[in-house]
Short mmCIF file of C-alpha atoms in Angstrom, two decimals:
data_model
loop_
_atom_site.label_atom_id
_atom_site.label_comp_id
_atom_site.label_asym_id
_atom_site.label_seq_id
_atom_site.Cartn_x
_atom_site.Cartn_y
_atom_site.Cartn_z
CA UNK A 300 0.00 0.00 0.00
CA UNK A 301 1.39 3.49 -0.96
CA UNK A 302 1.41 6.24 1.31
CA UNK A 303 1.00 9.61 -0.32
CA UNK A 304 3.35 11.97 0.99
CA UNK A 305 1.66 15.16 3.04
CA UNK A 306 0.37 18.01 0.80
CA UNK A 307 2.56 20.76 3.05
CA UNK A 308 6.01 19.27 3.20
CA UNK A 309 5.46 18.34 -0.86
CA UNK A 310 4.79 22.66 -1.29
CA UNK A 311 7.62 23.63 1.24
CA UNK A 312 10.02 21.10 -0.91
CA UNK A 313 8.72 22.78 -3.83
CA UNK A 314 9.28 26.68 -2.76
CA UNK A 315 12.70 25.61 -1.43
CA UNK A 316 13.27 24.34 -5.06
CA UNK A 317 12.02 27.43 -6.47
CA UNK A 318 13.81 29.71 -4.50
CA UNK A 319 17.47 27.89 -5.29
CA UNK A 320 16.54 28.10 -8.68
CA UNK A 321 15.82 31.79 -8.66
CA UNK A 322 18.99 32.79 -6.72
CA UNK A 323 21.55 29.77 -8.53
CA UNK A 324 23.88 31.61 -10.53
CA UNK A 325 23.27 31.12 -14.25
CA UNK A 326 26.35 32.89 -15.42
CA UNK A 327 30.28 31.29 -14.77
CA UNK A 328 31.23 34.69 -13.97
CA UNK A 329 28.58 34.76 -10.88
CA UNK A 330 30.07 31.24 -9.78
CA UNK A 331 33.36 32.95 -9.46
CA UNK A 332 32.66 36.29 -7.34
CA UNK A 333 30.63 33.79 -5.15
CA UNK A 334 33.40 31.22 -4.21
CA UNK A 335 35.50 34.21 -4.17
CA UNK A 336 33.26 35.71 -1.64
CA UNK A 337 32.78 32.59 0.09
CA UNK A 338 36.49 31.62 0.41
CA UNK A 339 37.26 35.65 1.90
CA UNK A 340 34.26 35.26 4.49
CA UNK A 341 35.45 32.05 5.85
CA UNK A 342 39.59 33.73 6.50
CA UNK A 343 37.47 36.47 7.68
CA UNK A 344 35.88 33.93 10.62
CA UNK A 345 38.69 31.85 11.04
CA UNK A 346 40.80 35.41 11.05
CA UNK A 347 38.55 36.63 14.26
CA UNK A 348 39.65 33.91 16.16
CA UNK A 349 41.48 34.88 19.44
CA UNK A 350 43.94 32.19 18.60
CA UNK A 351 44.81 33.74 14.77
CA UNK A 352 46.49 37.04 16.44
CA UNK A 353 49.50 37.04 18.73
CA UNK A 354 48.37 38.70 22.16
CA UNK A 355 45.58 36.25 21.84
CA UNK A 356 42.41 39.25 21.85
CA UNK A 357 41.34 39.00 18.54
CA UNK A 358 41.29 41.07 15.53
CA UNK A 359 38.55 43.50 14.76
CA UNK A 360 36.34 43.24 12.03
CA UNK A 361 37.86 45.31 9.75
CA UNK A 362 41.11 43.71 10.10
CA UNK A 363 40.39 40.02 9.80
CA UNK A 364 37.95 41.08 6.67
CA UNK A 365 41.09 43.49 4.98
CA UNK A 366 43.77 40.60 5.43
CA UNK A 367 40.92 38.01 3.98
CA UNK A 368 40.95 40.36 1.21
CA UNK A 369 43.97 40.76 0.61
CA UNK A 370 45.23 37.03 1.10
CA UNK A 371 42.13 35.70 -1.44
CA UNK A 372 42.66 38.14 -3.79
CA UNK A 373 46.37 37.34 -3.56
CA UNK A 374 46.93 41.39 -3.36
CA UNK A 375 49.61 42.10 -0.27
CA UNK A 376 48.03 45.42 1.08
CA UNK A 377 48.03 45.26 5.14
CA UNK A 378 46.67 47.56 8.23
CA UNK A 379 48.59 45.07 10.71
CA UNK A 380 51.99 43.70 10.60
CA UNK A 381 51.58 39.91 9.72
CA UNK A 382 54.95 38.50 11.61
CA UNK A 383 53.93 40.74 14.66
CA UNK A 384 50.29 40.71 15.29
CA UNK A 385 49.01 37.19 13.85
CA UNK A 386 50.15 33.98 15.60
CA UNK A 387 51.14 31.41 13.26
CA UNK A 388 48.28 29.82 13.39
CA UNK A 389 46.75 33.00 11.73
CA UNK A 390 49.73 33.38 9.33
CA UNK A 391 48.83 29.43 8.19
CA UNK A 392 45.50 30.62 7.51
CA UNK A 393 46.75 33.61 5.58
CA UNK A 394 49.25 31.08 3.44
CA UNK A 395 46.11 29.14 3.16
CA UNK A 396 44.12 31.28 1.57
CA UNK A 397 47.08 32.68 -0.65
CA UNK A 398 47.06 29.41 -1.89
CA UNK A 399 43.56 29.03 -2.36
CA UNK A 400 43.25 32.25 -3.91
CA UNK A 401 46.10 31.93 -6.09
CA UNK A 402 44.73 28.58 -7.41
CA UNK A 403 41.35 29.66 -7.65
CA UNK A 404 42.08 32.54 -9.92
CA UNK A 405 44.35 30.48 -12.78
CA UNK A 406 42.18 27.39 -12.61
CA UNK A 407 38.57 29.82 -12.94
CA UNK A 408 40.16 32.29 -15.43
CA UNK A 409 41.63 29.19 -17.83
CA UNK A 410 38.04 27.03 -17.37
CA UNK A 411 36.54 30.31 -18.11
CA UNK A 412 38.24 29.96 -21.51
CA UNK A 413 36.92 26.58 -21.80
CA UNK A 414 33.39 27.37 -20.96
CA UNK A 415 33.51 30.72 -23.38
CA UNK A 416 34.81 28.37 -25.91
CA UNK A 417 31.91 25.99 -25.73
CA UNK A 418 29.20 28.71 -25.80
CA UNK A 419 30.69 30.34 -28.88
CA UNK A 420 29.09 28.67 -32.52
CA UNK A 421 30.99 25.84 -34.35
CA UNK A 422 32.99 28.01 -36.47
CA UNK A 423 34.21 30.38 -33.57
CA UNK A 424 35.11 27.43 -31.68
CA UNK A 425 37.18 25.82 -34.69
CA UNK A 426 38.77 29.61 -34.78
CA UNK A 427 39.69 29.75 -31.48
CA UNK A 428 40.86 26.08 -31.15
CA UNK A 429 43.30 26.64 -34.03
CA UNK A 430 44.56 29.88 -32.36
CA UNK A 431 45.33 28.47 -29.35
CA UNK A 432 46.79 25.36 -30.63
CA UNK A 433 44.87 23.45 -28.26
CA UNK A 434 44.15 19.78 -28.41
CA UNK A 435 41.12 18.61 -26.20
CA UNK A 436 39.99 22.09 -25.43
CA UNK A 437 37.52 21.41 -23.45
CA UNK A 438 39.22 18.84 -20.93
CA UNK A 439 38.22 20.45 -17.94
CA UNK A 440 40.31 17.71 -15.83
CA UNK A 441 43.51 18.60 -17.39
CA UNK A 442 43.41 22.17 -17.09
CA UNK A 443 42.99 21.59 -13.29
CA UNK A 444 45.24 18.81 -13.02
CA UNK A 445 48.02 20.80 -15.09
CA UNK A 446 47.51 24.29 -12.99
CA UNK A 447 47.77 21.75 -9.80
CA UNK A 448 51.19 20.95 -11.27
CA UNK A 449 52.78 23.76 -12.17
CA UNK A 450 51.72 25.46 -8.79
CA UNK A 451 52.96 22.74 -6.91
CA UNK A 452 56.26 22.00 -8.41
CA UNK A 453 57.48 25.67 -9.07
CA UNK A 454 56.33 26.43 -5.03
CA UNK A 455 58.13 23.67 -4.06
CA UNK A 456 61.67 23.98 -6.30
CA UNK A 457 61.61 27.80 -4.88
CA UNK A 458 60.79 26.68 -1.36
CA UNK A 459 63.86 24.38 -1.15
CA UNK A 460 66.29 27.36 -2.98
CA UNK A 461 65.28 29.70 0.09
CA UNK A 462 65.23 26.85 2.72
CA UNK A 463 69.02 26.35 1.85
CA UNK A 464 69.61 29.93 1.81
CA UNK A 465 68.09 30.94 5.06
CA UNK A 466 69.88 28.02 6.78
CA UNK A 467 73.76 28.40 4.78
CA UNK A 468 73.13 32.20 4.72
CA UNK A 469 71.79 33.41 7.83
CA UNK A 470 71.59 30.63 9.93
CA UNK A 471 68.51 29.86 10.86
CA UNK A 472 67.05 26.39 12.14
CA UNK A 473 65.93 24.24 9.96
CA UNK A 474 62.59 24.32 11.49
CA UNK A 475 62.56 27.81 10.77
CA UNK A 476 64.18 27.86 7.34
CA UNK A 477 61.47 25.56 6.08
CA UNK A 478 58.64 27.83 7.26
CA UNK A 479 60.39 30.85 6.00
CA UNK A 480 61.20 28.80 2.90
CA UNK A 481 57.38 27.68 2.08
CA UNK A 482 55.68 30.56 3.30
CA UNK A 483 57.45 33.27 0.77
CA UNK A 484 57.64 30.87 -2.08
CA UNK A 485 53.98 30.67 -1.90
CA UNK A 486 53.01 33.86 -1.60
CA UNK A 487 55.78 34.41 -4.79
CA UNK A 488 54.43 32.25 -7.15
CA UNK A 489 50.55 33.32 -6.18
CA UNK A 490 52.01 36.91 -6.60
CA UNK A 491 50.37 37.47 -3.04
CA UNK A 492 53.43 39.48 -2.09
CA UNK A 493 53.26 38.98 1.83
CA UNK A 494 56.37 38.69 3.60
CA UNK A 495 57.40 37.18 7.30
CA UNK A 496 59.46 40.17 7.90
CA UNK A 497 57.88 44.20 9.07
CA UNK A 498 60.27 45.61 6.69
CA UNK A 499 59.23 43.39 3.45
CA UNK A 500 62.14 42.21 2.15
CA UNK A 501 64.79 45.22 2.36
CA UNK A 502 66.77 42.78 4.55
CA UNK A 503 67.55 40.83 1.70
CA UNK A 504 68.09 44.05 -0.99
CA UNK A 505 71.43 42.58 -1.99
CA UNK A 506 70.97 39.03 -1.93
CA UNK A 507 70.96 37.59 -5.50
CA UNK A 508 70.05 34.15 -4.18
CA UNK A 509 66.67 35.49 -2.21
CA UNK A 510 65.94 38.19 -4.73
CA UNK A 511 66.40 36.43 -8.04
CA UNK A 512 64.41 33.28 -7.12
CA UNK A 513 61.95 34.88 -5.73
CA UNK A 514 61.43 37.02 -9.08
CA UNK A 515 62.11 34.36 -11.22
CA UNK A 516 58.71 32.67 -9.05
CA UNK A 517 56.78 35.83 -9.61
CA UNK A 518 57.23 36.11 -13.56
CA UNK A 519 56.74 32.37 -14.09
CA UNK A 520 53.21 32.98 -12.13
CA UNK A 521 52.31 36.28 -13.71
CA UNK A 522 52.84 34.71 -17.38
CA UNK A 523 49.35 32.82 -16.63
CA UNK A 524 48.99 29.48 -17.28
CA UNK A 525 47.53 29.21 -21.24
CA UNK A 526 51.34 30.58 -21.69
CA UNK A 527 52.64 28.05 -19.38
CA UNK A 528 51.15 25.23 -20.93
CA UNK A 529 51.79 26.26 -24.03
CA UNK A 530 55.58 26.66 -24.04
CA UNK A 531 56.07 23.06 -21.88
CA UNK A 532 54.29 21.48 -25.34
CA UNK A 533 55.98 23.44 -28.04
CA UNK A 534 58.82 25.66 -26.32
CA UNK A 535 61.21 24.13 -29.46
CA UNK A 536 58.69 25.82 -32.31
CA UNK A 537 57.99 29.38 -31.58
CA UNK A 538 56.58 29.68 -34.94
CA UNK A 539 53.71 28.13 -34.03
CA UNK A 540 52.69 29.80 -30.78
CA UNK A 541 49.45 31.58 -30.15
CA UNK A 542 48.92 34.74 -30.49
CA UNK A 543 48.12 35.02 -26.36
CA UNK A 544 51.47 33.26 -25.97
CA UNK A 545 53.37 35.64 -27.70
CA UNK A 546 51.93 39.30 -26.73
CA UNK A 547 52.27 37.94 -22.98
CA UNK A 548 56.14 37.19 -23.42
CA UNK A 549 56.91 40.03 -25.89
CA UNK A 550 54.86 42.09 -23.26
CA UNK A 551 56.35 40.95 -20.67
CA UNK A 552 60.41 41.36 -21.51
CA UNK A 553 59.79 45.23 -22.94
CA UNK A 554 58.25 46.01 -19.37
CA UNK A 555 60.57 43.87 -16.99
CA UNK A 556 63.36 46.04 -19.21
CA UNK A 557 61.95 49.27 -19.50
CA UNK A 558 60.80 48.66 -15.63
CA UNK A 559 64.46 47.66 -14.64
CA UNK A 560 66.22 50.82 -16.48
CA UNK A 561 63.20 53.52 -15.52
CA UNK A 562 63.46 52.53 -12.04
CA UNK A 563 66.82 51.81 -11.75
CA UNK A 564 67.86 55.17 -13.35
CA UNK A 565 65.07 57.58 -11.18
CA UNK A 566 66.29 56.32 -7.65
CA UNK A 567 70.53 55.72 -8.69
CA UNK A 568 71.18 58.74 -6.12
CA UNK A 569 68.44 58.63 -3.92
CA UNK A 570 70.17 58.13 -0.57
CA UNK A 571 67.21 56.73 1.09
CA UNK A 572 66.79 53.92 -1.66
CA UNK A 573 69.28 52.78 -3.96
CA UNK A 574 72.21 55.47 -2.96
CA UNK A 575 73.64 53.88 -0.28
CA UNK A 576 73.97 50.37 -2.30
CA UNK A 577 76.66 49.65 -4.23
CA UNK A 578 76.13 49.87 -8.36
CA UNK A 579 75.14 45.77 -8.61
CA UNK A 580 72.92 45.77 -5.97
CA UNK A 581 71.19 49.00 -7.38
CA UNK A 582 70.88 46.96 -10.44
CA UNK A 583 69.84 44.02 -8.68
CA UNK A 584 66.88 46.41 -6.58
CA UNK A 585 65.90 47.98 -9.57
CA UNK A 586 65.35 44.67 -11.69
CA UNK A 587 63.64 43.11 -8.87
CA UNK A 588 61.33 45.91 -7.54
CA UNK A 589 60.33 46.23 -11.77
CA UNK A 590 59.17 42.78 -11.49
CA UNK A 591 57.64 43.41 -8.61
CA UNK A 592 55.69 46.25 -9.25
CA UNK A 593 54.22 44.55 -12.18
CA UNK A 594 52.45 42.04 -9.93
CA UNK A 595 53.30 41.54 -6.46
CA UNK A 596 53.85 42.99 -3.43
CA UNK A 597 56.86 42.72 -1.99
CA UNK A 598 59.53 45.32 -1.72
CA UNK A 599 63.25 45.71 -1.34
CA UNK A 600 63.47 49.19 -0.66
CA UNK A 601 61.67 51.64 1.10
CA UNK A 602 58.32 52.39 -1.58
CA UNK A 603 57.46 55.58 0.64
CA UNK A 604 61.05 56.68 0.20
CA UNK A 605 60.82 56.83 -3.39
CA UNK A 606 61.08 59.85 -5.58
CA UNK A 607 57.02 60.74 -7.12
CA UNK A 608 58.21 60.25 -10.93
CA UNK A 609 59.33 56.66 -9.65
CA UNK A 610 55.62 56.30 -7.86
CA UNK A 611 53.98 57.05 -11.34
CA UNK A 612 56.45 55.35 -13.48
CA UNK A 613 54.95 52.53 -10.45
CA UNK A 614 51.67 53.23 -11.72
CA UNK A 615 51.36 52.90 -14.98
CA UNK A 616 53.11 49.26 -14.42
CA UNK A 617 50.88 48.13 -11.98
CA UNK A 618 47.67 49.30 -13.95
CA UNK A 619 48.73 46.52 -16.68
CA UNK A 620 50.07 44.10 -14.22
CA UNK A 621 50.66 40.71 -16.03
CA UNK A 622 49.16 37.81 -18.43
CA UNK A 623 45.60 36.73 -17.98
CA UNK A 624 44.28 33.71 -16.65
CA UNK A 625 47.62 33.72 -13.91
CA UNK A 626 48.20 34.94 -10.86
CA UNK A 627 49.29 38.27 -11.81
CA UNK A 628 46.67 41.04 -11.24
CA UNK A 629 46.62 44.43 -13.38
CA UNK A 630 44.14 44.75 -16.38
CA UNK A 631 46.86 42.18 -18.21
CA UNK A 632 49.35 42.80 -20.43
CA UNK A 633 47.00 41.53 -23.44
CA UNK A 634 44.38 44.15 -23.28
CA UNK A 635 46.85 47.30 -23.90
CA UNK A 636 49.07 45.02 -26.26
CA UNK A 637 45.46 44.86 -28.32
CA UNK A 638 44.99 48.58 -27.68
CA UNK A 639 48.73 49.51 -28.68
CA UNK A 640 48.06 47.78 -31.70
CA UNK A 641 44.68 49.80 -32.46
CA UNK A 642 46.52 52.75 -31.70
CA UNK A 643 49.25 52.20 -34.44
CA UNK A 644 47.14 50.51 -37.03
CA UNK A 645 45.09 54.03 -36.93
CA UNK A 646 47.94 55.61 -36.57
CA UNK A 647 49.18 54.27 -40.18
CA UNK A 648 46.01 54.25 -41.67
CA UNK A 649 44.93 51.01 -41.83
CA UNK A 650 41.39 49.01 -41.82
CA UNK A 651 42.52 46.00 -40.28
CA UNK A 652 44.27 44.79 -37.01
CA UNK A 653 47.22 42.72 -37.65
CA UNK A 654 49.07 41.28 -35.34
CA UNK A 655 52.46 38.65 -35.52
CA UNK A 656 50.56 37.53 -38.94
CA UNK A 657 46.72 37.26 -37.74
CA UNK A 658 43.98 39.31 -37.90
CA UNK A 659 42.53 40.58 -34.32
CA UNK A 660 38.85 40.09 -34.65
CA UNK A 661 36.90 43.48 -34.02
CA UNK A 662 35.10 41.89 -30.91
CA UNK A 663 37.97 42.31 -29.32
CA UNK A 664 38.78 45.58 -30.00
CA UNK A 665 35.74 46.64 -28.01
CA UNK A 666 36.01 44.13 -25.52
CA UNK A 667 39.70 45.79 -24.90
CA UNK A 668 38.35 49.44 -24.59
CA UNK A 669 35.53 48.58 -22.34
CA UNK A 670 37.65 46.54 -19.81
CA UNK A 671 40.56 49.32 -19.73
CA UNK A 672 37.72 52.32 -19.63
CA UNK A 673 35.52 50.74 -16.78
CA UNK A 674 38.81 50.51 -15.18
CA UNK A 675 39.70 54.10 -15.35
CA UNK A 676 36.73 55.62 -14.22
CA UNK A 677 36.82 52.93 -11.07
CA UNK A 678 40.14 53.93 -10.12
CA UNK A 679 39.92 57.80 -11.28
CA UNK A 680 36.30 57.68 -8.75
CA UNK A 681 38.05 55.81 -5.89
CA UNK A 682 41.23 58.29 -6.20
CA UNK A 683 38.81 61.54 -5.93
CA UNK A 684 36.65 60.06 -3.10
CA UNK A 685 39.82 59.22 -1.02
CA UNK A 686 40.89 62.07 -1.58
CA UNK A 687 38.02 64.05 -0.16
CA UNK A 688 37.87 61.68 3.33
CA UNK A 689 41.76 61.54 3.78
CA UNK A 690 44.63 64.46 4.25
CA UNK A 691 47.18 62.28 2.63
CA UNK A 692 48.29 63.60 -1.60
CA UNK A 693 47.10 62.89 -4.65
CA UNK A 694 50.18 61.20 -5.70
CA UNK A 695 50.13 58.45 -2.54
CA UNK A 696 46.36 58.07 -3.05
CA UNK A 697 46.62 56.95 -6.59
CA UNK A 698 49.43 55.15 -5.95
CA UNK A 699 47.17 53.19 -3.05
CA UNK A 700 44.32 52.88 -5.38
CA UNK A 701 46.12 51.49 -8.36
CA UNK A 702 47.81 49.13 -6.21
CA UNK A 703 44.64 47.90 -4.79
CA UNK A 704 42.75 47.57 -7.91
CA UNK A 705 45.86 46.03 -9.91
CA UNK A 706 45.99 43.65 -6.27
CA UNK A 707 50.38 44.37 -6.78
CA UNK A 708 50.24 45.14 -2.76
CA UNK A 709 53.06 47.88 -3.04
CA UNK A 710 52.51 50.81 -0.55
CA UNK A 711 53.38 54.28 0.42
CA UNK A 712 52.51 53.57 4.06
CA UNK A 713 49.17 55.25 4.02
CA UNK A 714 46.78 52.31 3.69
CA UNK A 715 46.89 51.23 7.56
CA UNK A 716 46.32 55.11 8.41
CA UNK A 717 42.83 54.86 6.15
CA UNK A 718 39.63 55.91 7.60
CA UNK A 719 37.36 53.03 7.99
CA UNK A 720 35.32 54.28 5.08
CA UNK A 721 39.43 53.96 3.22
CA UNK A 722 39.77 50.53 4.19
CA UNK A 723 36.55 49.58 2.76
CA UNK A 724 37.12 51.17 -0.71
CA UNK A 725 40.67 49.44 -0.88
CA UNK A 726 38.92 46.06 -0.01
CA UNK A 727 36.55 46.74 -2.85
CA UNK A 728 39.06 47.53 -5.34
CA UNK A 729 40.52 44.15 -4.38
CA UNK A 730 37.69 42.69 -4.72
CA UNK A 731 36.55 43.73 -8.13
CA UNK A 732 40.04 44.26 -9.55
CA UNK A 733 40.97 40.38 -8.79
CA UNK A 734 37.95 39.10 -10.68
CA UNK A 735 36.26 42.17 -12.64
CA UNK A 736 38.74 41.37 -15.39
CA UNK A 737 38.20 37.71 -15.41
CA UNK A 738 34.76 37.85 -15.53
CA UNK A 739 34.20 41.13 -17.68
CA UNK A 740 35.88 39.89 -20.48
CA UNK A 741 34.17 36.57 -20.35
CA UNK A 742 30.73 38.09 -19.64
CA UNK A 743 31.52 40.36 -22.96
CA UNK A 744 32.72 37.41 -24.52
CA UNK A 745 29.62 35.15 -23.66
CA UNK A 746 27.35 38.13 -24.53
CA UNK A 747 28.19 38.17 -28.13
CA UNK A 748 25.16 38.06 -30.42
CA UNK A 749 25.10 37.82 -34.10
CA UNK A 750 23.19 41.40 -35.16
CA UNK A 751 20.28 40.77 -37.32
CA UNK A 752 20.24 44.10 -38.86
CA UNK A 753 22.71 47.30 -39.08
CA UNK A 754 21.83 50.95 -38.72
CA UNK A 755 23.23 53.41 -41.39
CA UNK A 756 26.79 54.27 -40.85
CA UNK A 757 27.48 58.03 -40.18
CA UNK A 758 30.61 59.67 -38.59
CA UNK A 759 30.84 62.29 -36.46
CA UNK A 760 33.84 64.96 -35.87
CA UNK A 761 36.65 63.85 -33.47
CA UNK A 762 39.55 65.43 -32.31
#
């Protein structure tokens, strides 16, 4: 005999149903910002823990939710000093989330490829799958698999380099060493840029063997994995790479050089930062701080120290940070690659787009010039309204802001002197500038409709 089930607990399963639906994100994008969110408000509890801070009273609100923020979005920016006032069980949870952050961003911003890819119509998806050079695009188990990899075995090579050095070097433990070892190669290769010591790393300024590795870590994460994977199948045939593969490494060389000599040549006499060093370790600051500024936070000498033409020089690096779907933050070295192409094609009169032999579709071109102007007027907005509740200059401000919004970490000094109100527009700009280029371009990308119809063409005056 069948029991019918009662008529109420059948309509309550139903509206439960209902309401999931109606609140399930539909959109990749939406998955992302909510395990994003998810991941920061869970450091944030675990963060508020007496046991997370070292005098054993807890962090306030603000703090636990701004070095969540910071550690998710693998940015760097801090209001407390992480060796003094969290325990280690706090920095763990900090590395943790560095981790998780770091991971979540390649793996999401690479599957968001995939899942682009498989909306798009047959022919796009041929197109793209020949421009890539990808074989089993849509193998969603070895992109994760191969990010696991890479992440892995670069954190750990760099992990035993500084292990040996902290114990031959400076003799430390080997207890010690290890954690000093694992904690900064992590927060390297995830471009998270926080460091074990109050002073960053200007301890270590001169050091080729803490500096160079370290860098080396930072660029090999900032590439992005699509670049990654495809140089470890066809690093012998050059020829054949993508056209991703090769803006991000072209990219990438003219600003670590242009970085290095900019840098390198602004602060050469400044007493208070390269001065006082002799002329290879100015070198050796300059390259590294280029690299760094590009991406991550760490620092070798003193940022509030440095002269303001270095601070904007600073700026205009961070804003296009490194190669997409990696760890590196910025609005990616892609997107102003495709606009510096725009900009010269005009320039010369052209109708067409070229670029290392292919033709950039015109999708892109707006895709490009929406992602960079959103970006302007979020940072140009933030810059005005901090400088309205805050005494401190336009050019630290901006400085703050970009850094934020690019998630590179690098600071004046001002950021744990914010306002409240401060704080909470920096952990914003982390927020949206980890994942609002992710999932902008792929919302643009996935929002592409065929047009039916055209409107007459007519131009008006400009310039």
């Amino acid at each position: 005999m069948q029991v019918e089930a009662p008529a109420v607990p059948r309509a309550l399963a139903a509206g439960f149903t209902r309401f999931v639906r109606a609140f399930a994100p539909r959109h990749p994008a939406q998955v992302i910002v909510l395990g994003f969110a998810g991941a920061i408000a869970a450091g944030t509890g675990l963060l508020l823990l007496p046991m997370a801070t070292a005098d054993g009273h807890g962090a306030t609100l603000l703090e636990a939710l701004f070095t969540a923020t910071s550690a998710v979005c693998v940015t760097g920016l801090i209001t407390v000093d992480t060796p003094v006032f969290w325990s280690g069980f706090g920095q763990v949870v900090i590395l943790a989330m560095i981790q998780i952050g770091g991971f979540g961003v390649m793996s999401f911003g690479t599957l968001l490829g995939v899942l682009t890819a498989r909306r798009l119509g047959l022919r796009s998806r041929i197109s793209a799958a020949a421009e890539t050079k990808s074989s089993g695009f849509g193998d969603v188990r070895r992109v994760l698999v191969g990010v696991l990899l890479i992440s892995l075995i670069v954190e750990a090579a760099l992990a035993l380099i500084l292990t040996m050095r902290f114990m031959a070097g400076y003799g430390y433990p080997l207890g010690e060493a290890i954690w000093q070892g694992v904690f900064h190669s992590i927060s390297s290769f995830n471009n998270a840029g926080f460091a074990l010591y109050s002073d960053s790393l200007m301890g270590f300024v001169g050091d080729p063997w803490i500096c160079l590795p370290i860098a080396a870590a930072v660029i090999i994460g900032g590439l992005g994995f699509p670049v990654l994977f495809e140089l470890g199948r066809q690093y012998r045939r050059p020829i054949h790479w993508s056209m991703n593969t090769k803006l991000v490494l072209v990219g990438s060389a003219v600003l670590l050089a242009g970085g290095t000599v900019f840098l390198t040549a602004v602060e050469w006499t400044n007493a208070a930062t390269l001065g006082g060093l002799h002329p290879a370790e100015r070198v050796l600051a300059g390259f590294f701080q280029s690299v760094i500024t590009r991406t991550a936070g760490f620092n070798s000498v003193d940022i509030a120290q440095m002269h303001p033409v270095s601070w904007l020089g600073m700026d205009i690096l961070m804003f296009i940070g490194g190669g997409p779907a990696g760890t590196a933050g910025g609005l990616k070295i892609t997107t102003f690659a495709v606009l510096f192409f725009i900009l010269s094609t005009e320039l010369q009169g052209g109708t067409a787009v070229n670029i290392f032999g292919k033709r950039l579709s015109r999708a892109v071109h707006r895709q490009a010039i929406t992602v960079v102007l959103l970006a302007i007027a979020l940072v140009t907005g933030s810059t005005m309204f901090l400088m309205l509740i805050t005494d401190f200059g336009q050019e630290r401000i901006l400085f703050e802001v970009i850094s934020a919004f690019a998630t590179v970490g690098l600071s004046t000094g001002i950021t744990a002197a914010m306002p409240p109100a401060g704080q909470l527009v920096l952990i914003f700009l982390m927020f949206v500038g980890r994942l609002g280029p992710v999932t902008l371009g792929a919302a643009l990308a996935l929002r592409e409709r065929p047009a039916l119809y055209e409107y007459p063409k007519e131009r008006p005056l400009i310039g």
